Coordinates of C-alpha atoms in Angstrom, one line a residue:
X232 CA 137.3 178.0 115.7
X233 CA 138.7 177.0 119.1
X234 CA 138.4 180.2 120.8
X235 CA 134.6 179.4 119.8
X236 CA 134.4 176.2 121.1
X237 CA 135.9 177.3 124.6
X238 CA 133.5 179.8 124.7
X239 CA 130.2 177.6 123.9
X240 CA 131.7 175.1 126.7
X241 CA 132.2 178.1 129.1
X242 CA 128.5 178.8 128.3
X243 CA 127.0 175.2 129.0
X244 CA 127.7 175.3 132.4
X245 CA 125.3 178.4 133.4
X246 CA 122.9 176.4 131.3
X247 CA 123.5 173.2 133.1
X248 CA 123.5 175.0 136.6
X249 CA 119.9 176.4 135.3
X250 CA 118.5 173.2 134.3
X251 CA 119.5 170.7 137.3
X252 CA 117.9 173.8 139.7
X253 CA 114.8 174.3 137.9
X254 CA 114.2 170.7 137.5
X255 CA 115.1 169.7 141.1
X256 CA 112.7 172.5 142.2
X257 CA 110.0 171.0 140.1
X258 CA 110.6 167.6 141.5
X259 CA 110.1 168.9 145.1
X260 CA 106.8 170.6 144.0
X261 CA 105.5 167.3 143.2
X262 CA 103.1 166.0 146.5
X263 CA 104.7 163.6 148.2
X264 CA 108.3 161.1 147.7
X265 CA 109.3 157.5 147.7
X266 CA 109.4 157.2 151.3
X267 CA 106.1 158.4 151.6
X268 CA 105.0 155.1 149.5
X269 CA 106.7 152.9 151.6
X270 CA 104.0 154.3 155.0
X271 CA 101.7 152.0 152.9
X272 CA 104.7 149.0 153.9
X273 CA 103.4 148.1 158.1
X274 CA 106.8 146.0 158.2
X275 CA 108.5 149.1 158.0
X276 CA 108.1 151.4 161.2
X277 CA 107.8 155.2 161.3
X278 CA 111.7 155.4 163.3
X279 CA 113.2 153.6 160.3
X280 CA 111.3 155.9 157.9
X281 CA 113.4 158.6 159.7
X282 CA 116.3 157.2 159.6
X283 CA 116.2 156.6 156.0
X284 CA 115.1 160.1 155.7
X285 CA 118.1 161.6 157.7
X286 CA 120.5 159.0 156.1
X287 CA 119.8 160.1 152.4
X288 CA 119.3 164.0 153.4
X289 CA 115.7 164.6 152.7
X290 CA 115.2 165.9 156.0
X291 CA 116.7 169.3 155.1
X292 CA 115.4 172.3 152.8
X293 CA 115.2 171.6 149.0
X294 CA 117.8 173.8 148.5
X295 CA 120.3 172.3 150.8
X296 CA 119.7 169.2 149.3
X297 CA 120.5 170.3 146.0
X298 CA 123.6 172.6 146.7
X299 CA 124.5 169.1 148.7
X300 CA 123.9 167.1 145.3
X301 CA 125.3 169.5 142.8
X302 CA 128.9 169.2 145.3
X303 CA 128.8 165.6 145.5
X304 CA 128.2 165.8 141.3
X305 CA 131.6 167.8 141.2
X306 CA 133.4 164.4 142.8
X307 CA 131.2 162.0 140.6
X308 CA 129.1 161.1 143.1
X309 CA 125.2 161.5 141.5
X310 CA 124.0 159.8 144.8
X311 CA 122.1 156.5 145.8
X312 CA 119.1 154.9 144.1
X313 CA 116.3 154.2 146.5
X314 CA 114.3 151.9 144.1
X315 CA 117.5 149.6 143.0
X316 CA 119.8 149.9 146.0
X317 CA 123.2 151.0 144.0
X318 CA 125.2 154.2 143.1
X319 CA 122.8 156.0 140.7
X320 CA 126.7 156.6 138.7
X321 CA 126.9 153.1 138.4
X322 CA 123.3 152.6 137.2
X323 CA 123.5 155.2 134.7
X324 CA 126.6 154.1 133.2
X325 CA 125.2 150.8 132.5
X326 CA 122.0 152.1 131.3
X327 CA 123.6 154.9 129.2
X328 CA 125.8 152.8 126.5
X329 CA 122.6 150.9 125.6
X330 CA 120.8 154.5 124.7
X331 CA 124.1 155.8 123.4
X332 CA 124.7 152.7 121.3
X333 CA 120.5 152.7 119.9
X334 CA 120.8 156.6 119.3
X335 CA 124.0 156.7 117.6
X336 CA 122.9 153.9 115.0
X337 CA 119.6 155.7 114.8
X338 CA 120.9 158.7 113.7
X339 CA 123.4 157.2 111.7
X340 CA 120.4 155.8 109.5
X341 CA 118.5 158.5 109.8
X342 CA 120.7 160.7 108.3
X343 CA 122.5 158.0 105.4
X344 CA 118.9 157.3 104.1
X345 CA 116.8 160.7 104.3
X346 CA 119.7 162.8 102.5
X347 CA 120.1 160.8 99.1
X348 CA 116.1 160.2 99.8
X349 CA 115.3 163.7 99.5
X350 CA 118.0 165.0 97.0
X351 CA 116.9 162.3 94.4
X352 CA 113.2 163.2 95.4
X353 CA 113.8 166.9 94.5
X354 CA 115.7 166.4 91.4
X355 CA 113.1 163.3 90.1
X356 CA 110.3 165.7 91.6
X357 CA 106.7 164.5 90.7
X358 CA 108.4 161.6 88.9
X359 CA 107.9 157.7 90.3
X360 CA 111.3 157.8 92.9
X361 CA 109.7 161.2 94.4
X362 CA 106.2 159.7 94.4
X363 CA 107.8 156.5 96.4
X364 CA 110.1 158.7 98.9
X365 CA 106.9 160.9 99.6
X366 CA 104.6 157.9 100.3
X367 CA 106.9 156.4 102.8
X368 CA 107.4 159.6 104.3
X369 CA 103.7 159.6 104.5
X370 CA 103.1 156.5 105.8
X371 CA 106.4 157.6 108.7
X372 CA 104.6 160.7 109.8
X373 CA 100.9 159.2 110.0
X374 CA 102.3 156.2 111.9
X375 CA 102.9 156.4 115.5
X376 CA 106.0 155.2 116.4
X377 CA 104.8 152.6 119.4
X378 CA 102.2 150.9 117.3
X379 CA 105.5 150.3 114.3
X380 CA 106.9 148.8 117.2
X381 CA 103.6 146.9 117.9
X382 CA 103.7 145.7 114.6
X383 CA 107.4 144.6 114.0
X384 CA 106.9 142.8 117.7
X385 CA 104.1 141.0 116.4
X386 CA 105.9 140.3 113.5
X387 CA 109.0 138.7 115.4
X388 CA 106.6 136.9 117.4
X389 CA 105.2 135.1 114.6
X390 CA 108.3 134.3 112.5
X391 CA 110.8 133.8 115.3
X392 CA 113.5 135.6 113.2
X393 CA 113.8 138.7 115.8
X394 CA 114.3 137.9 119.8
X395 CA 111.9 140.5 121.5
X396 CA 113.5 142.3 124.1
X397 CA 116.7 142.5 125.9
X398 CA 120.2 143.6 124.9
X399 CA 121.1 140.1 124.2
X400 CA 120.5 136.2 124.7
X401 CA 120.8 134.4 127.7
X402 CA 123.5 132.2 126.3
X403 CA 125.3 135.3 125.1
X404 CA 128.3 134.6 126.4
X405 CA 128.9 131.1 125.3
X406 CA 129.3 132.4 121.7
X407 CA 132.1 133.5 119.6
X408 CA 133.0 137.0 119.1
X409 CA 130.9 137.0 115.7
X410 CA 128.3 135.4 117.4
X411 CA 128.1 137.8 119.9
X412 CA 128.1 140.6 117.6
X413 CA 125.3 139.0 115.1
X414 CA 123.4 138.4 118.7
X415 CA 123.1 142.3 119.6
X416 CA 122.6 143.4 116.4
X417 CA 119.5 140.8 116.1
X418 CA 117.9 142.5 119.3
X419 CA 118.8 146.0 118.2
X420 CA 116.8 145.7 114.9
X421 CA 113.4 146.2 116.2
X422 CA 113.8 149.3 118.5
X423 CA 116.5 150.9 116.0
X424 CA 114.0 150.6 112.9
X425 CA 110.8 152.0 115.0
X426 CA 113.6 154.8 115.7
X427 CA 114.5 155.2 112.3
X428 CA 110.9 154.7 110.5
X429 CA 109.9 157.7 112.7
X430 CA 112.8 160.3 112.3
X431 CA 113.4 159.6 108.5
X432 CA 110.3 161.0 107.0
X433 CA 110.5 164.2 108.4
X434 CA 114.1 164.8 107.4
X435 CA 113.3 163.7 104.2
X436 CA 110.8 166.1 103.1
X437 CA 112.7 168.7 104.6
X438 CA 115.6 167.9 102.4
X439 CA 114.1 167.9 99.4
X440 CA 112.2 171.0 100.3
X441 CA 115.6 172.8 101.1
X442 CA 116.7 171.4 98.1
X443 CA 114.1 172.5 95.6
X444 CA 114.2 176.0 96.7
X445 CA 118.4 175.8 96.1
X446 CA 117.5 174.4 92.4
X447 CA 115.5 177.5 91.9
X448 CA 118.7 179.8 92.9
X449 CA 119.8 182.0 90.4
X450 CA 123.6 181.2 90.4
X451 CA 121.9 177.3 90.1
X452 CA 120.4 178.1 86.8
X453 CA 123.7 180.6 86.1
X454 CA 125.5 177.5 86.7
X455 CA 123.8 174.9 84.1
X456 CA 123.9 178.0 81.7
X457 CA 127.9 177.7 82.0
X458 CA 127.2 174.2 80.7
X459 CA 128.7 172.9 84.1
X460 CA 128.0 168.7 84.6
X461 CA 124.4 168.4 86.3
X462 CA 126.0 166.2 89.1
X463 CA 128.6 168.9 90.0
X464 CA 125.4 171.1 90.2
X465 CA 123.6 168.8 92.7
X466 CA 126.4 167.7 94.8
X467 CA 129.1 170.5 94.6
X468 CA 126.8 173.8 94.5
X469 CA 123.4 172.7 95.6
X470 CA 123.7 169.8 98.1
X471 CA 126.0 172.0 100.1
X472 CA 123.6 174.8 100.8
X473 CA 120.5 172.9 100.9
X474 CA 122.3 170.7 103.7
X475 CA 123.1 173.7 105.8
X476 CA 119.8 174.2 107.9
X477 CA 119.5 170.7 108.2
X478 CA 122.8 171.1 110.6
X479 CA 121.7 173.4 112.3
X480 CA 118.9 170.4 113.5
X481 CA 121.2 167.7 114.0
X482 CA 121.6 169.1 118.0
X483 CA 117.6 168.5 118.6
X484 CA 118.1 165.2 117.0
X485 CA 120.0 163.9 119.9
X486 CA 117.7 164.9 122.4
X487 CA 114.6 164.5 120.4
X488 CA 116.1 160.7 119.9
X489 CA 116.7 160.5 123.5
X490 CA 112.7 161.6 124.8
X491 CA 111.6 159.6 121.8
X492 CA 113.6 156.6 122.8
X493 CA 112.2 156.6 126.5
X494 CA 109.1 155.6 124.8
X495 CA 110.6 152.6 122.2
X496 CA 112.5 151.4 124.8
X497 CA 109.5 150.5 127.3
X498 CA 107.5 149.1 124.4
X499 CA 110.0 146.8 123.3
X500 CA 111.8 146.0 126.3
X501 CA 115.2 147.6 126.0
X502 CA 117.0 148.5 128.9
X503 CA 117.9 151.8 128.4
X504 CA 118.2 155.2 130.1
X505 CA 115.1 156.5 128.8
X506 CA 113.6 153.2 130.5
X507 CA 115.4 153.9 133.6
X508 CA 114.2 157.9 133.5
X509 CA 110.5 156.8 133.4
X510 CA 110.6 154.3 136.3
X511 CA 112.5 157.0 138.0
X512 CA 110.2 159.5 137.8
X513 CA 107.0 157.0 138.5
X514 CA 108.8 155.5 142.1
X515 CA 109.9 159.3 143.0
X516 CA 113.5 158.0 142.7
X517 CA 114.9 161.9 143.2
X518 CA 118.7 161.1 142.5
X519 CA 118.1 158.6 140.0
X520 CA 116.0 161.2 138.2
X521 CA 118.1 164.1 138.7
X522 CA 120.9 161.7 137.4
X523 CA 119.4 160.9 134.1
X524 CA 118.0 164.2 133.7
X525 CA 121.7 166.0 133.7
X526 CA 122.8 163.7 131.6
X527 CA 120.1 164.1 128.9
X528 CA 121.1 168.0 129.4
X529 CA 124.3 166.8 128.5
X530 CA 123.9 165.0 125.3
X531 CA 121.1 167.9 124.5
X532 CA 124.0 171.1 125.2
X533 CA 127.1 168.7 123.2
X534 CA 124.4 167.7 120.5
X535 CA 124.0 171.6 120.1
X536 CA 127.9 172.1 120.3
X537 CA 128.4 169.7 118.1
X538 CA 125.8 170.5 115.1
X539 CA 127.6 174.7 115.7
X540 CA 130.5 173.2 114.8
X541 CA 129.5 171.0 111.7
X542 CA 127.9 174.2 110.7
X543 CA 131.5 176.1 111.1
X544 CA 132.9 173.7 108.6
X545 CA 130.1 173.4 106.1
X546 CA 128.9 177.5 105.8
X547 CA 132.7 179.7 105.8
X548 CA 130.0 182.7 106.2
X549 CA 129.7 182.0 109.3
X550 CA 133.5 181.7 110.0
X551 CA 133.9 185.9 109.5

């Protein structure tokens, strides 16, 4: 298994080398950059235009400025943002933890609810749990996400129980450690439940389909005819292969979380990297978006990595 891992991590940096070039190539195709905005500015003169130009290296080729970039990434150096005026390393880290943290918990759900959801839905199946499950997986896939958040906003507004945007209160750190805690997790209820509204149906219904087809596998039915205990037959011979292709998933999870977290986060205000991306790529910020776009490659290539591996331990096929 570790031979196997070296080699996948070998292989992600090719694919990271790929992706940073194609998508810094893509970003000079685009007419125009932030300094070109600031011509608008008449307290700024042409000479310091320049100068700001020469200081930050966009006076040279494309491709000199990205070989320049991808050997200041090898000393952690991801460059300077022109829109907020710090290290885009520093800005990223900041933002990073509060999509890391809204993810993670995301997916936690996601994946604690939908598999007993759609195991008990496939063994119930056409009975009242299954009928439930599949309505709210309904009424997940034919809602957009940004008008739940609408909705759940509009609903904090009203009742006062939810704060509406922000990581936490202004008086955060006047409070005691439990306070603190019961603060963040009050702010991180709205975006986290759009999140997980959205991603649960779908994984759902694609567990209980997976799971319905195991039910109908011959050494399923062999099984019951041995007289075996129905709940070893869900949980020890069925659950285990039905869950296998949902692994294989779990890696586009991160990054679908990630794209579909830029979008939650601006609609209810939390400061995270997928926030930061999209300003990024609306002010021309090059480093700031090149920034946050190798580290979405990142989470994308380990989320892969990762869900290979869970797939190693759960299918020993795979292991000969």
């Amino acid at each position: 298994m570790f031979s196997y891992i070296r080699k996948r991590i070998i292989h992600m940096v090719p694919l990271l080398l790929g992706i940073t070039f194609f998508s810094f190539l893509i970003i000079q195709m685009a007419p125009g950059d932030y300094f070109d905005q600031l011509k608008l500015n008449p307290q700024i003169s042409k000479i310091t235009l320049e100068k700001m130009r020469q200081e930050f290296g966009l006076d040279r080729p494309w491709i000199v400025q990205y070989f320049n970039w991808l050997k200041n990434i090898l000393k952690l150096d991801f460059g300077y943002s022109f829109t907020y005026h710090v290290p885009v390393f520093d800005l990223i880290k900041e933002r990073a933890w509060n999509t890391f943290s809204l993810s993670f918990l995301s997916i936690v759900f996601i994946w604690l609810l939908a598999i007993p959801m759609g195991v008990v839905s496939a063994v119930k199946k056409e009975k009242i749990p299954d009928k439930l499950f599949s309505i709210i997986a309904f009424l997940g896939m034919s809602i957009p996400n940004f008008f739940i958040a609408f909705l759940l906003i509009f609903a904090a507004a009203k009742t006062g129980w939810l704060p509406i945007g922000g990581v936490v209160s202004i008086d955060h750190e006047t409070l005691s450690i439990p306070g603190r805690i019961a603060d963040y997790l009050k702010h991180i209820i709205i975006p986290i439940s759009v999140l997980v509204i959205g991603g649960l149906a779908g994984l759902m219904r694609l567990m209980r389909a997976n799971m319905l087809e195991v039910l109908r596998s011959q050494y399923i039915i062999t099984a019951r005819a041995k007289g075996l205990p129905e709940y070893l037959v869900i949980y020890k011979h069925a659950l285990r292969n039905a869950i296998n292709p949902l692994v294989t998933i779990f890696g586009y999870e991160i990054s679908g979380l990630l794209s579909g977290a830029a979008l939650i986060e601006t609609v209810t205000s939390w400061p995270g990297l997928g926030r930061l991306m999209l300003d990024a790529v609306f002010s021309q910020d090059l480093y700031l978006v090149m920034g946050s776009l190798l580290m979405s490659a990142v989470l994308l290539l380990v989320g892969n990595l990762i869900a290979d591996i869970l797939l190693l331990i759960v299918d020993p096929r795979i292991r000969q």
